[in-house]
Short mmCIF file of C-alpha atoms in Angstrom, two decimals:
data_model
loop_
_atom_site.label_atom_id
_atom_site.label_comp_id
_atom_site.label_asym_id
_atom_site.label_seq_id
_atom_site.Cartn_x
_atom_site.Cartn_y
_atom_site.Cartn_z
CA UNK A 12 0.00 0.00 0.00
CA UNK A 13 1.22 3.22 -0.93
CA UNK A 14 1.59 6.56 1.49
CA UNK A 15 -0.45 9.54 -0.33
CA UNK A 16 1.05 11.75 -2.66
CA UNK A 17 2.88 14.96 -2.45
CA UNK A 18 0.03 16.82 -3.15
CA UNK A 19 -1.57 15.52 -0.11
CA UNK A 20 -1.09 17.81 3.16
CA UNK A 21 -2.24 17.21 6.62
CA UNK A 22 -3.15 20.77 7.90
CA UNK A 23 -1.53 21.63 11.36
CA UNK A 24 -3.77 21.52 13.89
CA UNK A 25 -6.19 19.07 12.56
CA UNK A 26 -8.61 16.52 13.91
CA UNK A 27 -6.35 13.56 14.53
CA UNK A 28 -7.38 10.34 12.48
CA UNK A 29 -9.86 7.64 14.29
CA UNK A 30 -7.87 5.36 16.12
CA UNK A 31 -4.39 7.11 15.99
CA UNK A 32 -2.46 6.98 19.16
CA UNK A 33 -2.27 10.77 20.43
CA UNK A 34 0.11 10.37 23.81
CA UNK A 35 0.82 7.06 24.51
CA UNK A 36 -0.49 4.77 26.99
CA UNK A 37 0.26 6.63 29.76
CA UNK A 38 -3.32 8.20 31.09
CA UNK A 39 -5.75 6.16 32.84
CA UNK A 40 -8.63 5.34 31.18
CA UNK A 41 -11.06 7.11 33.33
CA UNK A 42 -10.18 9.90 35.69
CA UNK A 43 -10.42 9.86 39.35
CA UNK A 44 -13.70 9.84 41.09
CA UNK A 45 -14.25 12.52 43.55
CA UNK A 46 -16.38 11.45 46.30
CA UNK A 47 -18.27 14.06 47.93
CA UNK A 48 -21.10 14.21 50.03
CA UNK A 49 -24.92 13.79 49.11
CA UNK A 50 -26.00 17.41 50.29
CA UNK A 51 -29.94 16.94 51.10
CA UNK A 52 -32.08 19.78 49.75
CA UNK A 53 -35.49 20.61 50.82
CA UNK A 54 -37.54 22.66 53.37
CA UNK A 55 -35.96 22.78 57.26
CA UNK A 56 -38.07 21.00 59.68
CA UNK A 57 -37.29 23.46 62.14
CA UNK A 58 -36.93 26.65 60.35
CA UNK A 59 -40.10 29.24 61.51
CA UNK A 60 -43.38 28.91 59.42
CA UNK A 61 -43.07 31.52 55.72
CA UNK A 62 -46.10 32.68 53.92
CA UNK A 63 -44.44 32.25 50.88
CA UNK A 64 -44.11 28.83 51.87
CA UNK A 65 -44.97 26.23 48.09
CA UNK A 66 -48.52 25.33 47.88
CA UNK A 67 -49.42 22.54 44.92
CA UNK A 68 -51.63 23.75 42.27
CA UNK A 69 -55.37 22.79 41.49
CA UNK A 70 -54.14 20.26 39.09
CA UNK A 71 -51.47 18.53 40.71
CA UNK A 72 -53.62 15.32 40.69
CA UNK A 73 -54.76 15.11 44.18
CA UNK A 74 -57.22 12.62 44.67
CA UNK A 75 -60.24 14.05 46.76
CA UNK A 76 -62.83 11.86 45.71
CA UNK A 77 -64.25 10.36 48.98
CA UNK A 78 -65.49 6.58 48.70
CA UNK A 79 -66.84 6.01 52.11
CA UNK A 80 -70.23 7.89 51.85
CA UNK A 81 -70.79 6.02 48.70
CA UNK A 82 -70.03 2.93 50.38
CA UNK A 83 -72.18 3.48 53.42
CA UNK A 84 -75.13 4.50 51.29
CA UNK A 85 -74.78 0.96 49.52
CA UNK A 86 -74.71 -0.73 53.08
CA UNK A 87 -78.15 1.07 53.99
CA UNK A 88 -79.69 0.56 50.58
CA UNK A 89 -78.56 -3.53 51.01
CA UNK A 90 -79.58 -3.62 54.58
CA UNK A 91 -82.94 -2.63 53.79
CA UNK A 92 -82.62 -4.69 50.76
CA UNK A 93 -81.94 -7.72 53.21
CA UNK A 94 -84.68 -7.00 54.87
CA UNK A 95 -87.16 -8.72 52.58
CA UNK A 96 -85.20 -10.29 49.81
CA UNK A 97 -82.14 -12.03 49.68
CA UNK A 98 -81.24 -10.68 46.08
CA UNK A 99 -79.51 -7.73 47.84
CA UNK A 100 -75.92 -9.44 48.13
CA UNK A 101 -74.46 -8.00 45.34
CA UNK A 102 -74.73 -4.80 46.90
CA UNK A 103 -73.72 -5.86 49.97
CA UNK A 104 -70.54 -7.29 48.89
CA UNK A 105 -69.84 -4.23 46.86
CA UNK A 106 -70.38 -2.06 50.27
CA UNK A 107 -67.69 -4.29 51.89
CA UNK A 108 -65.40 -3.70 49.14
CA UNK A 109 -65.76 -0.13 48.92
CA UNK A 110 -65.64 0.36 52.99
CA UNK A 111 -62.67 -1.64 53.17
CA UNK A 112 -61.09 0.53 50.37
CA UNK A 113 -61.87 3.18 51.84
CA UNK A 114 -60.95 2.20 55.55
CA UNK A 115 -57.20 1.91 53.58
CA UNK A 116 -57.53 5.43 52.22
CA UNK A 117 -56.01 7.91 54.29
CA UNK A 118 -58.27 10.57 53.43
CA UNK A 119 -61.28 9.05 54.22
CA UNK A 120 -63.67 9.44 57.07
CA UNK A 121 -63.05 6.22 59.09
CA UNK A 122 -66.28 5.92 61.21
CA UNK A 123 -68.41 6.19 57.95
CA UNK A 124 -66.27 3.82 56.58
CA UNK A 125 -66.39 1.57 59.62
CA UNK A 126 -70.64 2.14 59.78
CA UNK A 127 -70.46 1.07 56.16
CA UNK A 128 -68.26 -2.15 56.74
CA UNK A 129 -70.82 -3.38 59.67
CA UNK A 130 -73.67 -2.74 57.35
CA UNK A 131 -72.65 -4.53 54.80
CA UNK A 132 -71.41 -7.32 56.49
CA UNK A 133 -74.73 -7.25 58.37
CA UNK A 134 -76.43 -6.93 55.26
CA UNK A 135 -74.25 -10.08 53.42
CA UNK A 136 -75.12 -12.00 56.59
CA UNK A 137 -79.31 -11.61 56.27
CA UNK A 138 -79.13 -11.79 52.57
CA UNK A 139 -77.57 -15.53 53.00
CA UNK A 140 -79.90 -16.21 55.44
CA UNK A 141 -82.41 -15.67 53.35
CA UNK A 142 -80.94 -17.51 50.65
CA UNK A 143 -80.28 -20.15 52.56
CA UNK A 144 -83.85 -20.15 54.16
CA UNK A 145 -85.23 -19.73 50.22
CA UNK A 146 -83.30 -23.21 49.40
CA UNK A 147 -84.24 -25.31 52.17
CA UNK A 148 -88.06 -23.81 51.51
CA UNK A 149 -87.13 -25.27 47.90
CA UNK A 150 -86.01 -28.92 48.78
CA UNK A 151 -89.13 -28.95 50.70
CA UNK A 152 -91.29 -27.83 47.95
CA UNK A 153 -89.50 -30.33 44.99
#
C-alpha cells in the first residue's frame, strides 16, 4: 500500500485520524472519582413557618374523591334490601369492598367507613340467610 502523494497535506492543527495513538499509553482510562457528600435539599423541619411557603396547584392530581359515603349508602340501601329479599348481596358485597377501600384510604372518614363495613357485612349476613332459608323452603317444595 502506498503513502499519499505529495500533493496531499495534513493541515496543522487538525482533527487527529480515528484510532491514531495521540500520547501514549500513559493516562488512565477514566479519571479519578471525587467522592463528595450527598448534600440533602429541601424545606428545614425546624426553620419558623413563611407565607411564601410552596402550595401545589389545582391540578397537581390530588385525589379528593371520597369513597366512604358512597359505600355506606350501599350498606343502607342492602340492609334494607336484606330485609325482605335475599337478592340484595351484590350490593352488599360491593359495600364491603368499597368500605374496606376506603378504611385503607387515608383521606377518608373512618367511622363512615367503619358504619359502612358493619352494614354490609350485616347486610351479606341476612341476605344468605335468606338464601339459605329460600333453598331449604325449595327442597321442601321439589
Amino acid at each position: 500500500m502506498e503513502g499519499p502523494s505529495g500533493e496531499v497535506e495534513r493541515p496543522v492543527g487538525s482533527a487527529r485520524l480515528p484510532g491514531a495513538r495521540r500520547e501514549g499509553y500513559s493516562k488512565l482510562p477514566t479519571g479519578p472519582v471525587s467522592v463528595e457528600p450527598i448534600v440533602v435539599t429541601g424545606p428545614v423541619i425546624d426553620a419558623p413557618e413563611r407565607d411564601d411557603d410552596w402550595e401545589p396547584s389545582a391540578a397537581s392530581g390530588v385525589d379528593d374523591t371520597r369513597l366512604a359515603p358512597w359505600a355506606l349508602m350501599a350498606a343502607i340501601v342492602a340492609l334494607v334490601a336484606s330485609f325482605f329479599v335475599g337478592w340484595g348481596i351484590p350490593v352488599a358485597v360491593v359495600a364491603v369492598i368499597a368500605s374496606i377501600m376506603s378504611l385503607r384510604r387515608p383521606v377518608e372518614s373512618r367511622a363512615i367507613a367503619r358504619w359502612a363495613l358493619v352494614l354490609g357485612l350485616c347486610a351479606t349476613v341476612y341476605s344468605l340467610g335468606w338464601l339459605v332459608w329460600a333453598g331449604m323452603q325449595f327442597e321442601r317444595i321439589g
